[in-house]
Tab-separated table of C-alpha atoms and ligand atoms in Angstrom:
chain	number	residue	atom	x	y	z
A	1	MET	CA	-29.828	22.725	62.567
A	2	THR	CA	-28.962	19.189	63.655
A	3	ALA	CA	-26.497	18.697	66.518
A	4	THR	CA	-23.195	16.979	65.715
A	5	PRO	CA	-23.281	13.468	67.190
A	6	PRO	CA	-20.625	12.703	69.812
A	7	PRO	CA	-17.570	10.887	68.459
A	8	VAL	CA	-17.000	7.181	68.964
A	9	VAL	CA	-14.147	6.995	71.472
A	10	SER	CA	-12.233	3.951	72.682
A	11	ARG	CA	-9.741	4.053	75.541
A	12	ASN	CA	-6.965	1.805	76.742
A	13	PRO	CA	-8.454	-0.040	79.754
A	14	ALA	CA	-4.992	-0.274	81.349
A	15	ASP	CA	-4.446	3.482	80.948
A	16	PRO	CA	-7.690	5.357	80.318
A	17	THR	CA	-5.819	8.570	79.452
A	18	ASP	CA	-4.687	6.800	76.267
A	19	VAL	CA	-7.382	7.415	73.626
A	20	VAL	CA	-7.028	4.641	71.047
A	21	ALA	CA	-9.725	5.715	68.582
A	22	ARG	CA	-11.811	8.840	68.123
A	23	VAL	CA	-13.927	8.723	64.990
A	24	ARG	CA	-17.169	10.117	63.634
A	25	PRO	CA	-20.061	7.686	63.973
A	26	ALA	CA	-21.601	6.564	60.685
A	27	GLY	CA	-25.064	7.563	61.908
A	28	ALA	CA	-28.168	5.536	61.120
A	29	PHE	CA	-28.351	7.037	57.631
A	30	GLY	CA	-24.678	6.290	56.927
A	31	ALA	CA	-25.098	2.691	58.095
A	32	ALA	CA	-28.113	2.113	55.870
A	33	ASP	CA	-26.299	3.779	52.967
A	34	ALA	CA	-23.304	1.440	53.467
A	35	VAL	CA	-25.659	-1.523	53.119
A	36	GLU	CA	-27.110	-0.117	49.874
A	37	ARG	CA	-23.654	0.404	48.382
A	38	ALA	CA	-22.574	-3.066	49.484
A	39	ARG	CA	-25.592	-4.485	47.698
A	40	THR	CA	-24.433	-3.055	44.387
A	41	ALA	CA	-20.951	-4.580	44.901
A	42	GLN	CA	-22.219	-8.020	45.911
A	43	THR	CA	-23.310	-9.211	42.478
A	44	GLY	CA	-19.839	-8.728	41.000
A	45	TRP	CA	-18.260	-10.478	43.989
A	46	LEU	CA	-20.499	-13.515	43.490
A	47	ARG	CA	-20.052	-13.587	39.715
A	48	GLY	CA	-16.285	-13.285	40.082
A	49	GLY	CA	-16.281	-17.012	40.826
A	50	ALA	CA	-15.158	-19.470	43.457
A	51	ALA	CA	-11.432	-19.257	42.691
A	52	ALA	CA	-11.374	-15.474	43.140
A	53	ARG	CA	-13.188	-15.722	46.458
A	54	SER	CA	-10.915	-18.506	47.649
A	55	GLU	CA	-7.756	-16.610	46.703
A	56	ALA	CA	-8.961	-13.426	48.401
A	57	LEU	CA	-9.724	-15.225	51.657
A	58	ALA	CA	-6.378	-17.042	51.603
A	59	ALA	CA	-4.616	-13.714	51.006
A	60	ILE	CA	-6.443	-12.210	54.000
A	61	ALA	CA	-5.265	-15.145	56.162
A	62	ALA	CA	-1.678	-14.528	55.080
A	63	ALA	CA	-1.978	-10.769	55.687
A	64	VAL	CA	-3.365	-11.337	59.189
A	65	GLU	CA	-0.401	-13.617	59.899
A	66	SER	CA	2.095	-11.043	58.608
A	67	ALA	CA	0.563	-8.371	60.828
A	68	ALA	CA	0.193	-10.694	63.843
A	69	ASP	CA	2.417	-8.821	66.291
A	70	GLU	CA	0.916	-5.454	65.468
A	71	LEU	CA	-2.670	-6.777	65.679
A	72	ALA	CA	-2.022	-8.474	69.022
A	73	ALA	CA	-0.532	-5.252	70.392
A	74	LEU	CA	-3.598	-3.317	69.237
A	75	ALA	CA	-5.963	-5.759	71.001
A	76	VAL	CA	-3.847	-5.387	74.163
A	77	ARG	CA	-4.086	-1.621	73.940
A	78	GLU	CA	-7.688	-1.167	72.890
A	79	VAL	CA	-9.581	-3.913	74.753
A	80	GLY	CA	-7.056	-4.852	77.470
A	81	LYS	CA	-6.645	-8.429	76.274
A	82	PRO	CA	-3.562	-10.037	77.875
A	83	LEU	CA	-0.811	-10.406	75.280
A	84	THR	CA	-0.685	-14.209	75.305
A	85	GLU	CA	-4.431	-14.411	74.673
A	86	ALA	CA	-4.267	-11.605	72.109
A	87	ARG	CA	-1.627	-13.541	70.153
A	88	ALA	CA	-3.772	-16.661	70.301
A	89	GLU	CA	-6.789	-14.703	69.046
A	90	VAL	CA	-4.842	-13.346	66.074
A	91	ALA	CA	-3.544	-16.846	65.217
A	92	ARG	CA	-7.102	-18.126	65.374
A	93	THR	CA	-8.267	-15.252	63.177
A	94	ALA	CA	-5.785	-16.262	60.462
A	95	ALA	CA	-6.878	-19.908	60.801
A	96	ILE	CA	-10.537	-18.905	60.383
A	97	TRP	CA	-9.847	-17.070	57.098
A	98	ARG	CA	-7.722	-19.968	55.860
A	99	TYR	CA	-10.401	-22.527	56.765
A	100	TYR	CA	-13.106	-20.619	54.864
A	101	ALA	CA	-10.786	-20.036	51.889
A	102	GLN	CA	-11.625	-23.620	50.863
A	103	ALA	CA	-15.380	-23.111	51.274
A	104	PRO	CA	-16.075	-21.571	47.839
A	105	TYR	CA	-15.192	-24.966	46.304
A	106	GLU	CA	-17.581	-26.917	48.524
A	107	PRO	CA	-20.696	-28.437	46.906
A	108	VAL	CA	-23.654	-26.046	47.142
A	109	GLY	CA	-26.514	-28.425	46.461
A	110	ALA	CA	-27.789	-31.836	45.469
A	111	VAL	CA	-29.549	-33.647	42.616
A	112	HIS	CA	-32.833	-35.463	43.316
A	113	GLU	CA	-35.073	-37.858	41.449
A	114	THR	CA	-38.530	-36.584	40.470
A	115	ALA	CA	-41.340	-38.018	42.577
A	116	GLY	CA	-43.706	-38.827	39.693
A	117	PRO	CA	-43.220	-40.978	36.600
A	118	ALA	CA	-40.942	-39.723	33.889
A	119	GLY	CA	-42.754	-37.392	31.467
A	120	SER	CA	-43.510	-38.464	27.941
A	121	GLY	CA	-40.306	-36.878	26.694
A	122	GLY	CA	-37.960	-38.262	29.367
A	123	SER	CA	-37.207	-37.427	32.969
A	124	GLY	CA	-36.224	-34.022	34.253
A	125	LEU	CA	-33.825	-33.039	36.997
A	126	LEU	CA	-34.551	-31.648	40.418
A	127	LEU	CA	-31.722	-29.614	41.867
A	128	THR	CA	-31.094	-27.698	45.055
A	129	ARG	CA	-28.551	-24.914	45.197
A	130	ARG	CA	-27.572	-22.640	48.060
A	131	ARG	CA	-27.309	-18.966	47.157
A	132	PRO	CA	-26.034	-16.003	49.211
A	133	HIS	CA	-28.556	-13.613	50.764
A	134	GLY	CA	-26.929	-10.413	49.452
A	135	VAL	CA	-25.571	-8.171	52.237
A	136	ALA	CA	-24.768	-9.735	55.593
A	137	GLY	CA	-24.999	-7.234	58.462
A	138	LEU	CA	-22.620	-8.141	61.289
A	139	ILE	CA	-22.937	-6.602	64.750
A	140	THR	CA	-20.084	-7.535	67.077
A	141	PRO	CA	-18.860	-7.091	70.676
A	142	TRP	CA	-15.483	-5.807	71.851
A	143	ASN	CA	-14.107	-8.874	73.617
A	144	PHE	CA	-12.868	-10.787	70.547
A	145	PRO	CA	-12.210	-7.796	68.279
A	146	PHE	CA	-10.606	-9.789	65.432
A	147	ALA	CA	-11.907	-13.348	65.790
A	148	ILE	CA	-15.650	-12.644	66.059
A	149	PRO	CA	-15.872	-10.240	63.082
A	150	SER	CA	-13.778	-12.782	61.137
A	151	TRP	CA	-15.790	-15.872	62.014
A	152	LYS	CA	-18.861	-14.064	60.712
A	153	ALA	CA	-17.320	-12.253	57.724
A	154	ALA	CA	-15.241	-15.137	56.317
A	155	PRO	CA	-18.142	-17.592	55.754
A	156	ALA	CA	-20.411	-14.760	54.574
A	157	LEU	CA	-17.846	-13.671	51.963
A	158	ALA	CA	-16.946	-17.245	50.984
A	159	ALA	CA	-20.601	-17.852	50.150
A	160	GLY	CA	-20.712	-14.739	47.935
A	161	ASN	CA	-22.285	-12.149	50.243
A	162	ALA	CA	-21.052	-8.615	50.770
A	163	VAL	CA	-20.512	-7.610	54.413
A	164	VAL	CA	-21.254	-4.542	56.501
A	165	LEU	CA	-19.652	-4.778	59.952
A	166	LYS	CA	-20.837	-2.670	62.883
A	167	PRO	CA	-18.200	-3.242	65.582
A	168	ALA	CA	-18.508	-2.398	69.270
A	169	PRO	CA	-17.443	1.208	69.962
A	170	GLU	CA	-14.835	-0.089	72.436
A	171	ALA	CA	-13.113	-2.024	69.611
A	172	THR	CA	-13.289	0.587	66.846
A	173	ALA	CA	-9.546	0.747	66.097
A	174	CYS	CA	-9.270	-3.051	65.891
A	175	ALA	CA	-12.192	-3.166	63.432
A	176	GLN	CA	-10.724	-0.412	61.295
A	177	ARG	CA	-7.339	-2.133	61.154
A	178	LEU	CA	-8.973	-5.446	60.248
A	179	ALA	CA	-10.923	-3.627	57.532
A	180	GLU	CA	-7.702	-2.234	56.015
A	181	ILE	CA	-6.309	-5.760	55.748
A	182	VAL	CA	-9.508	-7.300	54.395
A	183	GLN	CA	-10.371	-4.511	51.964
A	184	ARG	CA	-6.978	-4.718	50.264
A	185	GLU	CA	-7.917	-8.194	48.984
A	186	LEU	CA	-11.530	-7.491	47.986
A	187	PRO	CA	-13.390	-5.420	45.394
A	188	GLU	CA	-14.526	-2.044	46.644
A	189	ARG	CA	-17.539	-1.990	48.959
A	190	VAL	CA	-17.642	-5.756	49.448
A	191	PHE	CA	-16.525	-5.254	53.070
A	192	THR	CA	-17.408	-2.051	54.936
A	193	VAL	CA	-17.076	-1.045	58.578
A	194	VAL	CA	-19.599	1.399	60.012
A	195	PRO	CA	-18.428	2.844	63.326
A	196	GLY	CA	-21.022	3.641	65.958
A	197	GLY	CA	-23.220	2.210	68.660
A	198	ALA	CA	-26.747	0.872	69.094
A	199	ALA	CA	-28.296	3.279	66.538
A	200	GLU	CA	-25.926	2.147	63.780
A	201	GLY	CA	-26.418	-1.498	64.815
A	202	ALA	CA	-30.187	-1.131	64.586
A	203	ALA	CA	-29.841	0.581	61.184
A	204	VAL	CA	-27.725	-2.290	59.847
A	205	ALA	CA	-30.313	-4.788	61.123
A	206	SER	CA	-33.078	-2.865	59.371
A	207	ALA	CA	-31.307	-2.699	56.007
A	208	ALA	CA	-29.227	-5.897	55.590
A	209	ASP	CA	-30.460	-9.132	53.968
A	210	ALA	CA	-29.291	-11.277	56.907
A	211	VAL	CA	-27.979	-10.273	60.311
A	212	SER	CA	-25.519	-11.954	62.649
A	213	PHE	CA	-25.176	-10.487	66.144
A	214	THR	CA	-22.909	-11.266	69.081
A	215	GLY	CA	-23.214	-9.375	72.346
A	216	SER	CA	-25.455	-9.016	75.369
A	217	THR	CA	-28.806	-10.760	75.588
A	218	GLY	CA	-31.006	-7.640	75.620
A	219	ALA	CA	-29.420	-6.162	72.501
A	220	GLY	CA	-29.409	-9.543	70.737
A	221	GLN	CA	-33.088	-10.068	71.380
A	222	ALA	CA	-33.856	-6.589	70.004
A	223	VAL	CA	-31.858	-7.375	66.841
A	224	ALA	CA	-33.541	-10.779	66.450
A	225	ALA	CA	-37.003	-9.187	66.862
A	226	ALA	CA	-36.206	-6.512	64.247
A	227	ALA	CA	-34.974	-9.203	61.853
A	228	ALA	CA	-38.082	-11.329	62.420
A	229	ALA	CA	-40.306	-8.336	61.650
A	230	ARG	CA	-38.504	-7.939	58.314
A	231	GLY	CA	-38.453	-11.673	57.623
A	232	ILE	CA	-34.674	-11.858	57.224
A	233	PRO	CA	-32.446	-14.646	58.627
A	234	ALA	CA	-30.906	-13.790	61.992
A	235	GLN	CA	-28.594	-15.345	64.479
A	236	ALA	CA	-27.720	-13.898	67.875
A	237	GLU	CA	-25.016	-15.226	70.165
A	238	MET	CA	-25.517	-13.710	73.576
A	239	GLY	CA	-24.617	-14.009	77.234
A	240	GLY	CA	-23.747	-16.934	79.452
A	241	LEU	CA	-23.911	-17.926	83.123
A	242	ASN	CA	-21.766	-20.978	82.762
A	243	ALA	CA	-21.347	-23.661	85.393
A	244	ALA	CA	-18.469	-26.017	86.122
A	245	ILE	CA	-19.407	-29.244	87.904
A	246	VAL	CA	-16.650	-30.899	89.928
A	247	LEU	CA	-17.207	-34.487	91.093
A	248	PRO	CA	-15.340	-35.952	94.075
A	249	ASP	CA	-13.360	-38.366	91.855
A	250	ALA	CA	-11.882	-35.502	89.799
A	251	ASP	CA	-8.224	-34.527	89.975
A	252	ILE	CA	-9.026	-31.539	92.207
A	253	GLU	CA	-5.773	-29.629	91.661
A	254	ARG	CA	-6.091	-29.926	87.888
A	255	ALA	CA	-9.774	-28.984	87.984
A	256	ALA	CA	-8.965	-25.940	90.149
A	257	ALA	CA	-6.329	-24.779	87.656
A	258	HIS	CA	-8.810	-25.116	84.767
A	259	LEU	CA	-11.510	-23.291	86.718
A	260	ALA	CA	-9.236	-20.436	87.776
A	261	ALA	CA	-8.269	-19.866	84.133
A	262	ALA	CA	-11.922	-20.015	83.030
A	263	ILE	CA	-13.017	-17.600	85.789
A	264	ALA	CA	-10.218	-15.046	85.614
A	265	GLY	CA	-8.566	-15.328	82.170
A	266	TYR	CA	-9.061	-11.983	80.368
A	267	ALA	CA	-10.742	-10.823	83.598
A	268	GLY	CA	-13.679	-13.167	82.972
A	269	GLN	CA	-14.799	-11.134	79.961
A	270	LYS	CA	-15.769	-14.068	77.763
A	271	CYS	CA	-19.246	-15.392	77.093
A	272	THR	CA	-17.799	-18.840	77.896
A	273	ALA	CA	-16.223	-17.839	81.238
A	274	THR	CA	-17.139	-19.915	84.301
A	275	SER	CA	-19.264	-17.986	86.785
A	276	ARG	CA	-20.760	-20.810	88.864
A	277	VAL	CA	-18.713	-23.653	90.334
A	278	ILE	CA	-20.738	-26.586	91.670
A	279	ALA	CA	-18.811	-28.906	93.971
A	280	VAL	CA	-20.458	-32.297	94.350
A	281	GLY	CA	-20.380	-34.076	97.734
A	282	ALA	CA	-16.893	-34.591	99.163
A	283	ALA	CA	-15.336	-32.357	96.459
A	284	ALA	CA	-16.551	-29.250	98.334
A	285	ASP	CA	-13.810	-28.736	100.939
A	286	PRO	CA	-10.716	-29.611	98.882
A	287	LEU	CA	-12.047	-27.687	95.894
A	288	ARG	CA	-12.779	-24.584	97.966
A	289	GLU	CA	-9.158	-24.525	99.177
A	290	ALA	CA	-7.577	-25.408	95.839
A	291	LEU	CA	-9.681	-22.959	93.835
A	292	ALA	CA	-9.173	-20.069	96.254
A	293	GLU	CA	-5.429	-20.724	96.083
A	294	ALA	CA	-5.451	-21.013	92.281
A	295	LEU	CA	-7.329	-17.715	91.965
A	296	ARG	CA	-4.955	-15.964	94.358
A	297	SER	CA	-1.998	-17.135	92.267
A	298	ILE	CA	-3.409	-15.752	88.973
A	299	THR	CA	-1.149	-13.015	87.607
A	300	VAL	CA	-3.112	-9.764	87.517
A	301	GLY	CA	-1.639	-6.733	85.828
A	302	ASP	CA	-0.518	-4.991	82.676
A	303	PRO	CA	-2.027	-6.829	79.698
A	304	ALA	CA	1.109	-6.075	77.660
A	305	ASP	CA	3.101	-8.376	79.962
A	306	PRO	CA	3.125	-11.921	78.514
A	307	ALA	CA	2.851	-13.350	82.060
A	308	THR	CA	-0.471	-11.577	82.742
A	309	VAL	CA	-3.572	-13.746	82.842
A	310	CYS	CA	-6.095	-11.269	84.281
A	311	GLY	CA	-5.863	-7.756	82.836
A	312	PRO	CA	-8.197	-4.804	83.380
A	313	LEU	CA	-11.952	-4.686	82.870
A	314	ILE	CA	-13.148	-2.859	79.772
A	315	SER	CA	-14.467	0.266	81.546
A	316	GLU	CA	-14.929	2.044	84.819
A	317	ARG	CA	-18.609	1.139	84.686
A	318	ALA	CA	-17.725	-2.541	84.319
A	319	ARG	CA	-15.431	-2.301	87.347
A	320	GLU	CA	-18.240	-0.787	89.452
A	321	HIS	CA	-20.674	-3.417	88.228
A	322	VAL	CA	-18.354	-6.286	89.234
A	323	GLY	CA	-17.601	-4.740	92.654
A	324	ASP	CA	-21.350	-4.287	93.303
A	325	ALA	CA	-21.991	-7.942	92.414
A	326	TRP	CA	-19.826	-9.330	95.237
A	327	ALA	CA	-20.820	-6.728	97.860
A	328	GLY	CA	-21.973	-8.363	101.111
A	329	LEU	CA	-20.956	-11.903	100.116
A	330	ALA	CA	-18.434	-14.210	101.838
A	331	LEU	CA	-15.292	-14.178	99.687
A	332	PRO	CA	-12.692	-16.961	100.133
A	333	ALA	CA	-10.546	-15.226	97.475
A	334	GLY	CA	-10.322	-11.746	95.996
A	335	GLY	CA	-12.844	-8.995	96.600
A	336	THR	CA	-10.491	-6.090	96.004
A	337	VAL	CA	-10.683	-3.296	93.483
A	338	HIS	CA	-7.225	-2.082	92.513
A	339	ASP	CA	-6.407	1.586	92.745
A	340	GLY	CA	-4.530	3.035	89.893
A	341	PRO	CA	-5.070	4.123	86.400
A	342	GLY	CA	-6.358	0.814	84.960
A	343	TRP	CA	-9.765	-0.755	85.638
A	344	TYR	CA	-8.526	-3.806	87.564
A	345	VAL	CA	-10.217	-6.077	90.102
A	346	ALA	CA	-8.854	-9.205	91.812
A	347	PRO	CA	-10.009	-12.685	90.729
A	348	THR	CA	-12.774	-13.416	93.218
A	349	LEU	CA	-14.629	-16.410	94.609
A	350	ALA	CA	-17.911	-15.949	96.493
A	351	GLU	CA	-19.649	-18.570	98.655
A	352	LYS	CA	-22.904	-18.983	100.577
A	353	VAL	CA	-24.578	-17.016	97.786
A	354	PRO	CA	-28.381	-16.811	98.277
A	355	ALA	CA	-30.303	-18.618	95.532
A	356	ASP	CA	-31.995	-15.405	94.366
A	357	HIS	CA	-28.748	-13.376	94.266
A	358	ARG	CA	-28.113	-11.735	90.905
A	359	LEU	CA	-24.763	-13.495	90.638
A	360	LEU	CA	-26.834	-16.644	90.066
A	361	ARG	CA	-29.339	-15.014	87.675
A	362	GLU	CA	-27.398	-12.529	85.520
A	363	GLU	CA	-24.143	-12.433	83.608
A	364	VAL	CA	-21.675	-10.194	85.500
A	365	PHE	CA	-18.765	-10.343	83.005
A	366	GLY	CA	-15.843	-10.126	85.401
A	367	PRO	CA	-13.298	-12.422	87.131
A	368	LEU	CA	-15.871	-13.576	89.656
A	369	ALA	CA	-17.559	-16.910	90.375
A	370	ALA	CA	-19.943	-18.301	92.972
A	371	LEU	CA	-19.026	-21.565	94.700
A	372	LEU	CA	-22.110	-23.766	95.189
A	373	THR	CA	-22.534	-27.300	96.485
A	374	ALA	CA	-24.711	-30.241	95.422
A	375	ASP	CA	-25.304	-33.638	97.032
A	376	ASP	CA	-24.946	-35.546	93.778
A	377	LEU	CA	-24.584	-35.150	90.022
A	378	ALA	CA	-28.352	-35.054	89.493
A	379	GLU	CA	-28.659	-32.034	91.789
A	380	ALA	CA	-25.651	-30.358	90.137
A	381	VAL	CA	-27.300	-30.799	86.744
A	382	ARG	CA	-30.573	-29.329	88.058
A	383	VAL	CA	-28.733	-26.276	89.435
A	384	THR	CA	-26.782	-25.873	86.190
A	385	ASN	CA	-29.947	-25.947	84.107
A	386	ALA	CA	-31.978	-23.657	86.407
A	387	VAL	CA	-30.863	-20.370	84.820
A	388	PRO	CA	-32.131	-18.470	81.779
A	389	TYR	CA	-28.851	-19.076	79.899
A	390	GLY	CA	-27.449	-22.241	78.301
A	391	LEU	CA	-24.106	-21.622	76.616
A	392	VAL	CA	-21.488	-24.028	77.986
A	393	THR	CA	-20.855	-26.303	80.982
A	394	SER	CA	-17.634	-27.971	82.039
A	395	VAL	CA	-17.676	-31.260	83.969
A	396	HIS	CA	-14.627	-32.461	85.867
A	397	THR	CA	-14.552	-36.181	86.614
A	398	THR	CA	-12.693	-39.408	85.902
A	399	ASP	CA	-15.954	-41.395	85.939
A	400	LEU	CA	-16.988	-42.159	82.354
A	401	ASP	CA	-20.577	-42.977	83.327
A	402	ALA	CA	-20.938	-39.647	85.115
A	403	ALA	CA	-19.516	-37.817	82.095
A	404	LEU	CA	-21.854	-39.612	79.693
A	405	GLY	CA	-24.837	-38.940	81.982
A	406	ALA	CA	-23.965	-35.235	82.078
A	407	LEU	CA	-23.790	-35.078	78.268
A	408	ASP	CA	-27.390	-36.334	78.146
A	409	GLU	CA	-28.858	-34.154	80.885
A	410	LEU	CA	-27.178	-30.756	80.617
A	411	ASP	CA	-29.167	-28.127	78.725
A	412	THR	CA	-26.288	-26.126	77.275
A	413	GLY	CA	-25.114	-25.832	73.683
A	414	MET	CA	-21.595	-26.938	74.538
A	415	ILE	CA	-20.324	-29.370	77.190
A	416	ARG	CA	-16.637	-29.798	77.937
A	417	ILE	CA	-15.399	-32.743	79.972
A	418	ASN	CA	-12.168	-32.127	81.935
A	419	ALA	CA	-11.536	-28.888	80.047
A	420	PRO	CA	-12.166	-25.243	80.980
A	421	SER	CA	-15.527	-23.800	79.862
A	422	THR	CA	-13.562	-21.300	77.780
A	423	GLY	CA	-11.854	-22.360	74.568
A	424	VAL	CA	-13.521	-22.901	71.247
A	425	ASP	CA	-12.468	-24.826	68.164
A	426	PHE	CA	-13.151	-22.559	65.224
A	427	HIS	CA	-14.299	-25.313	62.835
A	428	LEU	CA	-17.133	-26.683	64.993
A	429	PRO	CA	-20.634	-25.273	65.518
A	430	PHE	CA	-20.734	-22.711	68.331
A	431	GLY	CA	-23.808	-21.618	70.267
A	432	GLY	CA	-26.121	-22.267	73.164
A	433	THR	CA	-29.695	-22.738	74.302
A	434	LYS	CA	-32.316	-20.443	75.897
A	435	ASP	CA	-31.241	-16.782	76.311
A	436	SER	CA	-27.693	-17.548	75.161
A	437	SER	CA	-28.480	-18.039	71.485
A	438	HIS	CA	-31.074	-17.372	68.861
A	439	GLY	CA	-31.079	-18.954	65.432
A	440	PRO	CA	-28.622	-21.263	63.669
A	441	ARG	CA	-25.136	-21.988	64.964
A	442	GLU	CA	-22.018	-20.022	64.055
A	443	GLN	CA	-18.677	-21.372	62.821
A	444	GLY	CA	-17.750	-24.408	60.767
A	445	ARG	CA	-20.044	-25.615	58.015
A	446	ALA	CA	-23.083	-24.428	59.985
A	447	ALA	CA	-22.075	-20.841	59.214
A	448	LEU	CA	-22.045	-21.486	55.466
A	449	GLU	CA	-25.663	-22.608	55.712
A	450	PHE	CA	-26.641	-19.513	57.684
A	451	TYR	CA	-25.227	-17.152	55.064
A	452	THR	CA	-27.085	-18.888	52.214
A	453	SER	CA	-30.606	-20.069	51.449
A	454	SER	CA	-31.654	-23.014	49.353
A	455	ARG	CA	-33.251	-22.723	45.910
A	456	THR	CA	-35.077	-25.668	44.346
A	457	TYR	CA	-34.733	-25.939	40.568
A	458	THR	CA	-36.858	-28.088	38.276
A	459	LEU	CA	-35.353	-28.804	34.868
A	460	SER	CA	-37.709	-30.492	32.394
A	461	PRO	CA	-36.998	-31.306	28.743
A	462	GLY	CA	-38.218	-28.548	26.423
A	463	LYS	CA	-39.140	-30.911	23.595
A	464	THR	CA	-40.890	-34.236	23.334
A	465	MET	CA	-38.144	-36.724	22.625
B	501	LIG	P1	-23.339	-5.229	73.687
B	501	LIG	O1	-24.621	-5.976	73.596
B	501	LIG	O2	-23.301	-4.017	74.521
B	501	LIG	O3	-22.883	-4.772	72.234
B	501	LIG	C1	-22.684	-5.697	71.187
B	501	LIG	C2	-22.882	-4.974	69.868
B	501	LIG	O4	-24.253	-4.647	69.693
B	501	LIG	C3	-22.130	-3.661	69.773
B	501	LIG	O5	-21.652	-3.517	68.453
B	501	LIG	C4	-23.201	-2.631	70.101
B	501	LIG	O6	-22.912	-1.356	69.601
B	501	LIG	C5	-24.403	-3.255	69.414
B	501	LIG	N1	-25.706	-2.893	69.967
B	501	LIG	C6	-26.033	-2.578	71.239
B	501	LIG	N2	-27.363	-2.370	71.351
B	501	LIG	C7	-27.892	-2.576	70.128
B	501	LIG	C8	-29.216	-2.518	69.587
B	501	LIG	N3	-30.282	-2.213	70.350
B	501	LIG	N4	-29.399	-2.797	68.280
B	501	LIG	C9	-28.344	-3.132	67.490
B	501	LIG	N5	-27.069	-3.187	67.936
B	501	LIG	C10	-26.847	-2.923	69.239
B	501	LIG	O7	-22.209	-6.287	74.149
B	501	LIG	P2	-20.685	-6.010	74.467
B	501	LIG	O8	-20.570	-5.301	75.790
B	501	LIG	O9	-19.988	-5.407	73.286
B	501	LIG	O10	-20.123	-7.503	74.633
B	501	LIG	C11	-20.248	-8.251	75.799
B	501	LIG	C12	-21.412	-9.213	75.676
B	501	LIG	O11	-21.210	-10.048	74.535
B	501	LIG	C13	-21.547	-10.186	76.844
B	501	LIG	O12	-22.904	-10.316	77.171
B	501	LIG	C14	-21.010	-11.507	76.282
B	501	LIG	O13	-21.513	-12.653	76.913
B	501	LIG	C15	-21.453	-11.405	74.875
B	501	LIG	N6	-20.678	-12.285	74.012
B	501	LIG	C16	-21.276	-13.424	73.541
B	501	LIG	C17	-20.562	-14.309	72.758
B	501	LIG	C18	-21.214	-15.557	72.240
B	501	LIG	O14	-20.729	-16.080	71.235
B	501	LIG	N7	-22.272	-16.052	72.860
B	501	LIG	C19	-19.229	-14.022	72.426
B	501	LIG	C20	-18.645	-12.847	72.913
B	501	LIG	C21	-19.383	-11.977	73.695
């Protein structure tokens, strides 16, 4: 007799007694079976034509917009996202579906001349054409429960793939609600959600025709290795340890406000959050004061309150992990764990952090940053680059030469000048270097390439003319 697997349970991080979802996991067999069934539905979806795909995606965008308030409230409740950010995520989700609704009409290839002389009967045609892989397996984290599944699913579907989504257990209800909206506009089995954890994720990666992962670096590398062994396309967007460089000529108050938002917004639970602040030269003292003050003035509390910037952490374990990370360090701001039902900690700044401290080596995923100093921009760039991650860096300066120099020298996939490290435009390529990313970029046109592969066609005349 086989034991019944434990249910997938998600809880409200602001009130852990509130169980938001309790569902049966799909199991590894169920996940693989979902991929098989999706494969049978995919052909009809592709053959249905570009107009049908475009209309379906546009209808999903409209349905997301109609359900915006309800979806934002669900993200607040299930993953503790502050309401203002939750609303922005839902608006972005609708924009993503609308953007990709045009993609089915985009050109899918090119015509080339033959290399050799024209044959005796006239010249042929060489064509390239991008075709979908079949079933795209999507494995997603909890922190953007609508936007991340959508920025993977929309381009995959636009290109004619079917989709099997394995969401994070912590975001199960959000994924199921998104599925209801999406499935209403699509043929059966073209979009399926398989609830579960690592076992279901691994099963999707071992059955799908392409896999797109977002989450922690260890899990992403395991998924990428499994995909490589099967020879299927894979992309993995993973962790970050993002730096903000502040030069002495910067508007320090403005920089501090940007940094505080990037450190503590959504309790720092974004891959693009700032976790290292590097003050260059004379910026050190004023920035230390301004940033500590800005962090102290961040509104911490109930994520359902539109004024809240820093809500709870996702779990009790996450709260312990963040508290352990600052233990023993000098803390100009924060350093308190809130009592009470929710998993809250105060936005925190640490200084005099030893170079080998884990805060400077590993992603902590909380509202916590280390304040470091550098003598000049060159040293700040060296410190920024000296970590295993390379997702995003922000640079705060009014010196154009310094900004241009930083663009050339920083080894991160994204660089933002005078803007917080957080914040992503959905129509541009997104991704990093080193342990932050594996494989082609997400979003924009880059995503359409990932979900397709190129075929080369040779058309020669059948008769001598
Ligand atoms: P996680 O790695 O724990 O889980 C992500 C997903 O992978 C979940 O669906 C999980 O069930 C699944 N999974 C876990 N182990 C697996 C395995 N061995 N095989 C297959 N699937 C597996 O991450 P999380 O806690 O949900 O999310 C937080 C992490 O996500 C942070 O590291 C953050 O930086 C990262 N993240 C990255 C980006 C980005 O675009 N770079 C965006 C958002 C979040």
